[in-house]
mmCIF file of C-alpha atoms in Angstrom:
data_model
loop_
_atom_site.group_PDB
_atom_site.id
_atom_site.type_symbol
_atom_site.label_atom_id
_atom_site.label_comp_id
_atom_site.label_asym_id
_atom_site.label_seq_id
_atom_site.Cartn_x
_atom_site.Cartn_y
_atom_site.Cartn_z
ATOM 1 C CA UNK W 1 96.283 132.140 80.720
ATOM 2 C CA UNK W 2 93.000 132.259 82.564
ATOM 3 C CA UNK W 3 91.980 135.646 83.914
ATOM 4 C CA UNK W 4 90.094 136.366 87.102
ATOM 5 C CA UNK W 5 88.845 139.884 87.665
ATOM 6 C CA UNK W 6 88.034 141.133 91.133
ATOM 7 C CA UNK W 7 86.247 144.387 91.829
ATOM 8 C CA UNK W 8 86.665 146.765 93.532
ATOM 9 C CA UNK W 9 90.410 146.896 94.127
ATOM 10 C CA UNK W 10 89.930 148.933 97.251
ATOM 11 C CA UNK W 11 87.002 150.266 99.222
ATOM 12 C CA UNK W 12 86.505 152.375 102.308
ATOM 13 C CA UNK W 13 83.209 152.090 104.118
ATOM 14 C CA UNK W 14 81.623 153.180 107.367
ATOM 15 C CA UNK W 15 80.993 150.825 110.256
ATOM 16 C CA UNK W 16 77.629 149.155 109.998
ATOM 17 C CA UNK W 17 77.372 149.283 106.237
ATOM 18 C CA UNK W 18 77.688 146.388 103.798
ATOM 19 C CA UNK W 19 80.219 145.940 101.032
ATOM 20 C CA UNK W 20 79.977 143.669 98.022
ATOM 21 C CA UNK W 21 83.050 142.281 96.284
ATOM 22 C CA UNK W 22 82.767 140.656 92.860
ATOM 23 C CA UNK W 23 84.928 137.925 91.400
ATOM 24 C CA UNK W 24 84.607 137.074 87.726
ATOM 25 C CA UNK W 25 86.324 134.472 85.598
ATOM 26 C CA UNK W 26 86.696 136.202 82.253
ATOM 27 C CA UNK W 27 87.682 133.465 79.852
ATOM 28 C CA UNK W 28 86.766 130.219 81.528
ATOM 29 C CA UNK W 29 83.970 128.672 83.538
ATOM 30 C CA UNK W 30 84.548 128.217 87.219
ATOM 31 C CA UNK W 31 82.205 125.911 89.074
ATOM 32 C CA UNK W 32 84.332 126.466 92.165
ATOM 33 C CA UNK W 33 85.651 129.745 93.501
ATOM 34 C CA UNK W 34 87.490 130.397 96.726
ATOM 35 C CA UNK W 35 87.459 133.403 99.006
ATOM 36 C CA UNK W 36 90.500 134.224 101.106
ATOM 37 C CA UNK W 37 91.321 136.796 103.693
ATOM 38 C CA UNK W 38 94.836 138.009 104.355
ATOM 39 C CA UNK W 39 96.021 140.125 107.232
ATOM 40 C CA UNK W 40 99.286 142.053 106.929
ATOM 41 C CA UNK W 41 102.375 139.860 106.934
ATOM 42 C CA UNK W 42 100.263 136.717 107.165
ATOM 43 C CA UNK W 43 99.418 134.036 104.669
ATOM 44 C CA UNK W 44 96.137 133.466 102.947
ATOM 45 C CA UNK W 45 93.291 132.196 105.101
ATOM 46 C CA UNK W 46 90.556 130.337 103.295
ATOM 47 C CA UNK W 47 87.171 131.705 104.285
ATOM 48 C CA UNK W 48 84.842 129.708 102.107
ATOM 49 C CA UNK W 49 84.485 127.637 98.991
ATOM 50 C CA UNK W 50 81.857 128.891 96.599
ATOM 51 C CA UNK W 51 80.058 126.379 94.394
ATOM 52 C CA UNK W 52 77.946 127.460 91.456
ATOM 53 C CA UNK W 53 74.272 126.899 92.098
ATOM 54 C CA UNK W 54 74.645 125.744 95.669
ATOM 55 C CA UNK W 55 75.440 127.068 99.108
ATOM 56 C CA UNK W 56 78.976 128.003 99.955
ATOM 57 C CA UNK W 57 81.053 125.881 102.293
ATOM 58 C CA UNK W 58 82.472 127.989 105.096
ATOM 59 C CA UNK W 59 85.625 127.272 107.047
ATOM 60 C CA UNK W 60 85.427 126.896 110.779
ATOM 61 C CA UNK W 61 85.212 130.205 112.564
ATOM 62 C CA UNK W 62 83.910 132.143 109.568
ATOM 63 C CA UNK W 63 80.441 133.596 110.121
ATOM 64 C CA UNK W 64 78.268 132.724 107.153
ATOM 65 C CA UNK W 65 75.666 135.337 108.071
ATOM 66 C CA UNK W 66 78.305 138.028 108.073
ATOM 67 C CA UNK W 67 80.159 137.004 104.953
ATOM 68 C CA UNK W 68 77.474 136.252 102.392
ATOM 69 C CA UNK W 69 78.620 134.398 99.314
ATOM 70 C CA UNK W 70 76.616 134.022 96.135
ATOM 71 C CA UNK W 71 77.769 132.035 93.131
ATOM 72 C CA UNK W 72 74.856 132.467 90.747
ATOM 73 C CA UNK W 73 76.666 131.752 87.499
ATOM 74 C CA UNK W 74 79.703 129.907 86.218
ATOM 75 C CA UNK W 75 81.644 133.144 85.899
ATOM 76 C CA UNK W 76 80.618 135.209 88.911
ATOM 77 C CA UNK W 77 80.860 134.874 92.656
ATOM 78 C CA UNK W 78 80.216 137.666 95.125
ATOM 79 C CA UNK W 79 81.241 138.173 98.728
ATOM 80 C CA UNK W 80 79.196 140.610 100.789
ATOM 81 C CA UNK W 81 80.588 141.774 104.101
ATOM 82 C CA UNK W 82 77.519 142.724 106.098
ATOM 83 C CA UNK W 83 77.431 145.179 108.977
ATOM 84 C CA UNK W 84 81.125 145.816 108.570
ATOM 85 C CA UNK W 85 83.316 146.574 111.576
ATOM 86 C CA UNK W 86 86.851 147.948 111.683
ATOM 87 C CA UNK W 87 88.180 144.484 112.488
ATOM 88 C CA UNK W 88 86.858 143.341 109.106
ATOM 89 C CA UNK W 89 89.449 145.583 107.476
ATOM 90 C CA UNK W 90 91.655 143.230 105.497
ATOM 91 C CA UNK W 91 92.775 142.138 102.062
ATOM 92 C CA UNK W 92 90.197 139.859 100.461
ATOM 93 C CA UNK W 93 91.237 137.692 97.525
ATOM 94 C CA UNK W 94 89.229 135.368 95.350
ATOM 95 C CA UNK W 95 90.501 132.547 93.228
ATOM 96 C CA UNK W 96 88.828 130.379 90.653
ATOM 97 C CA UNK W 97 89.619 126.933 89.463
ATOM 98 C CA UNK W 98 89.552 126.290 85.742
ATOM 99 C CA UNK W 99 87.782 122.960 85.566
ATOM 100 C CA UNK W 100 89.677 122.165 82.391
ATOM 101 C CA UNK W 101 92.939 122.698 84.255
ATOM 102 C CA UNK W 102 92.095 121.389 87.660
ATOM 103 C CA UNK W 103 95.622 121.771 88.895
ATOM 104 C CA UNK W 104 95.729 125.547 88.796
ATOM 105 C CA UNK W 105 93.967 128.227 90.730
ATOM 106 C CA UNK W 106 93.876 131.731 89.314
ATOM 107 C CA UNK W 107 93.645 134.724 91.576
ATOM 108 C CA UNK W 108 91.809 137.977 91.331
ATOM 109 C CA UNK W 109 93.653 141.201 92.033
ATOM 110 C CA UNK W 110 92.408 141.362 95.596
ATOM 111 C CA UNK W 111 90.266 143.927 97.401
ATOM 112 C CA UNK W 112 91.644 146.134 100.156
ATOM 113 C CA UNK W 113 88.748 146.807 102.542
ATOM 114 C CA UNK W 114 89.050 149.528 105.147
ATOM 115 C CA UNK W 115 86.200 150.017 107.582
ATOM 116 C CA UNK W 116 86.195 153.335 109.416
ATOM 117 C CA UNK Z 1 96.663 117.633 110.811
ATOM 118 C CA UNK Z 2 97.878 119.305 107.704
ATOM 119 C CA UNK Z 3 101.000 121.404 107.878
ATOM 120 C CA UNK Z 4 103.183 123.398 105.513
ATOM 121 C CA UNK Z 5 106.492 124.764 106.807
ATOM 122 C CA UNK Z 6 108.715 127.343 105.169
ATOM 123 C CA UNK Z 7 111.152 129.889 106.603
ATOM 124 C CA UNK Z 8 109.639 133.182 107.655
ATOM 125 C CA UNK Z 9 112.259 135.407 106.099
ATOM 126 C CA UNK Z 10 115.402 135.171 103.988
ATOM 127 C CA UNK Z 11 117.918 137.724 102.778
ATOM 128 C CA UNK Z 12 120.034 137.466 99.652
ATOM 129 C CA UNK Z 13 122.223 139.667 97.480
ATOM 130 C CA UNK Z 14 121.365 140.958 94.036
ATOM 131 C CA UNK Z 15 122.804 138.664 91.373
ATOM 132 C CA UNK Z 16 123.120 135.701 93.730
ATOM 133 C CA UNK Z 17 121.130 132.475 94.071
ATOM 134 C CA UNK Z 18 118.671 131.661 96.834
ATOM 135 C CA UNK Z 19 116.816 128.472 97.711
ATOM 136 C CA UNK Z 20 113.534 128.606 99.619
ATOM 137 C CA UNK Z 21 112.553 125.313 101.222
ATOM 138 C CA UNK Z 22 109.098 123.965 101.950
ATOM 139 C CA UNK Z 23 108.149 120.816 103.839
ATOM 140 C CA UNK Z 24 104.638 119.500 104.033
ATOM 141 C CA UNK Z 25 102.388 116.970 105.715
ATOM 142 C CA UNK Z 26 98.977 116.749 104.112
ATOM 143 C CA UNK Z 27 96.114 114.339 103.668
ATOM 144 C CA UNK Z 28 96.770 113.284 100.127
ATOM 145 C CA UNK Z 29 98.794 115.035 97.488
ATOM 146 C CA UNK Z 30 97.747 116.429 94.143
ATOM 147 C CA UNK Z 31 100.639 118.724 93.504
ATOM 148 C CA UNK Z 32 102.677 121.510 95.034
ATOM 149 C CA UNK Z 33 102.548 125.142 93.963
ATOM 150 C CA UNK Z 34 104.794 128.119 94.403
ATOM 151 C CA UNK Z 35 103.353 131.597 94.246
ATOM 152 C CA UNK Z 36 104.995 135.011 94.409
ATOM 153 C CA UNK Z 37 103.225 137.790 96.229
ATOM 154 C CA UNK Z 38 104.307 141.411 96.314
ATOM 155 C CA UNK Z 39 103.053 143.518 99.188
ATOM 156 C CA UNK Z 40 99.465 144.603 98.690
ATOM 157 C CA UNK Z 41 98.952 142.414 95.650
ATOM 158 C CA UNK Z 42 97.397 139.034 94.991
ATOM 159 C CA UNK Z 43 99.655 135.998 94.532
ATOM 160 C CA UNK Z 44 100.914 135.143 91.074
ATOM 161 C CA UNK Z 45 101.600 131.607 89.945
ATOM 162 C CA UNK Z 46 105.236 130.537 89.601
ATOM 163 C CA UNK Z 47 105.337 126.758 89.352
ATOM 164 C CA UNK Z 48 103.558 123.475 89.816
ATOM 165 C CA UNK Z 49 105.177 120.114 90.636
ATOM 166 C CA UNK Z 50 103.339 116.824 90.879
ATOM 167 C CA UNK Z 51 106.157 114.430 89.980
ATOM 168 C CA UNK Z 52 109.548 114.156 91.661
ATOM 169 C CA UNK Z 53 112.314 116.169 90.169
ATOM 170 C CA UNK Z 54 113.278 119.610 89.039
ATOM 171 C CA UNK Z 55 111.164 121.919 86.887
ATOM 172 C CA UNK Z 56 113.035 124.835 85.381
ATOM 173 C CA UNK Z 57 111.400 127.994 84.135
ATOM 174 C CA UNK Z 58 113.795 130.773 83.326
ATOM 175 C CA UNK Z 59 115.500 132.107 86.442
ATOM 176 C CA UNK Z 60 113.155 130.106 88.656
ATOM 177 C CA UNK Z 61 113.297 126.353 89.304
ATOM 178 C CA UNK Z 62 111.205 124.199 91.603
ATOM 179 C CA UNK Z 63 112.079 120.789 92.989
ATOM 180 C CA UNK Z 64 109.865 118.143 94.543
ATOM 181 C CA UNK Z 65 110.498 114.982 96.536
ATOM 182 C CA UNK Z 66 107.196 113.358 97.425
ATOM 183 C CA UNK Z 67 108.779 110.654 99.572
ATOM 184 C CA UNK Z 68 110.386 113.329 101.741
ATOM 185 C CA UNK Z 69 107.461 115.746 101.674
ATOM 186 C CA UNK Z 70 109.875 118.416 100.508
ATOM 187 C CA UNK Z 71 110.137 121.060 97.863
ATOM 188 C CA UNK Z 72 112.313 124.034 97.149
ATOM 189 C CA UNK Z 73 112.118 127.079 94.949
ATOM 190 C CA UNK Z 74 115.439 128.177 93.475
ATOM 191 C CA UNK Z 75 115.865 131.721 92.256
ATOM 192 C CA UNK Z 76 118.943 132.567 90.185
ATOM 193 C CA UNK Z 77 120.464 135.883 89.152
ATOM 194 C CA UNK Z 78 118.428 137.665 91.770
ATOM 195 C CA UNK Z 79 116.989 141.040 90.896
ATOM 196 C CA UNK Z 80 115.665 143.704 93.229
ATOM 197 C CA UNK Z 81 112.164 143.097 91.871
ATOM 198 C CA UNK Z 82 112.338 139.547 93.261
ATOM 199 C CA UNK Z 83 111.864 141.007 96.734
ATOM 200 C CA UNK Z 84 108.490 139.540 97.685
ATOM 201 C CA UNK Z 85 106.848 136.828 99.693
ATOM 202 C CA UNK Z 86 106.966 133.314 98.264
ATOM 203 C CA UNK Z 87 104.095 131.042 99.161
ATOM 204 C CA UNK Z 88 104.233 127.265 99.078
ATOM 205 C CA UNK Z 89 100.877 125.504 98.724
ATOM 206 C CA UNK Z 90 99.923 121.843 98.476
ATOM 207 C CA UNK Z 91 96.752 120.548 96.864
ATOM 208 C CA UNK Z 92 95.355 117.805 99.049
ATOM 209 C CA UNK Z 93 93.213 114.782 98.205
ATOM 210 C CA UNK Z 94 90.094 117.007 98.049
ATOM 211 C CA UNK Z 95 91.818 119.337 95.596
ATOM 212 C CA UNK Z 96 91.944 122.045 98.239
ATOM 213 C CA UNK Z 97 95.014 124.232 98.502
ATOM 214 C CA UNK Z 98 96.810 124.156 101.851
ATOM 215 C CA UNK Z 99 98.951 127.263 102.217
ATOM 216 C CA UNK Z 100 102.242 127.848 103.953
ATOM 217 C CA UNK Z 101 102.728 131.105 105.817
ATOM 218 C CA UNK Z 102 105.053 132.415 103.145
ATOM 219 C CA UNK Z 103 108.733 133.340 103.053
ATOM 220 C CA UNK Z 104 109.589 137.001 102.842
ATOM 221 C CA UNK Z 105 112.608 137.383 100.581
ATOM 222 C CA UNK Z 106 114.682 140.534 100.971
ATOM 223 C CA UNK Z 107 117.143 141.340 98.205
ATOM 224 C CA UNK Z 108 120.047 143.641 99.040
ATOM 225 C CA UNK Z 109 122.194 145.476 96.480
#
């Protein structure tokens, strides 16, 4: 099956700093990647849709200047949490759609972000 | 609006059978997914239904009725490792996944 690798798995950072999370499709090309946020005991919340070579589409209520998304190649999308605050602490998950198998979305392992 | 409903929590006994229901109202339909998610981990794919009927895959089966906007995930011969959250998601007309809140399944010995 298709593999999506997300890095890092967990990160602790200080308030005010920035954190970059990478999402890579290892064995397929993904023109579209999705970034989710998940709070404890809650379902996935779509933050933005990342399109290769173009600007990301952000969901309502998600600050695009705070959550910077770059999708520079067909196998890599990055999410940068800028000027992190403790309330940004969450589980961030990326998924990628295999364009050859449009009906499936494959998930990365997730990144546990803790801002102290 | 778009809406996915599934029970918040269910409890079942090891070795038994449990059925997790999901009802949906979405703008368009391009398939329904079930994912399993253990605490602190990303979801893993279980099943995909786009046509009416039952899809069986080992101990897990998934059923879809498009006319009723209804699906269920059936888990047989429950094992302790099946304790997890089960997420129902529908792909809408824009090929976006609409997620349910998840059903936390607790398995007791």
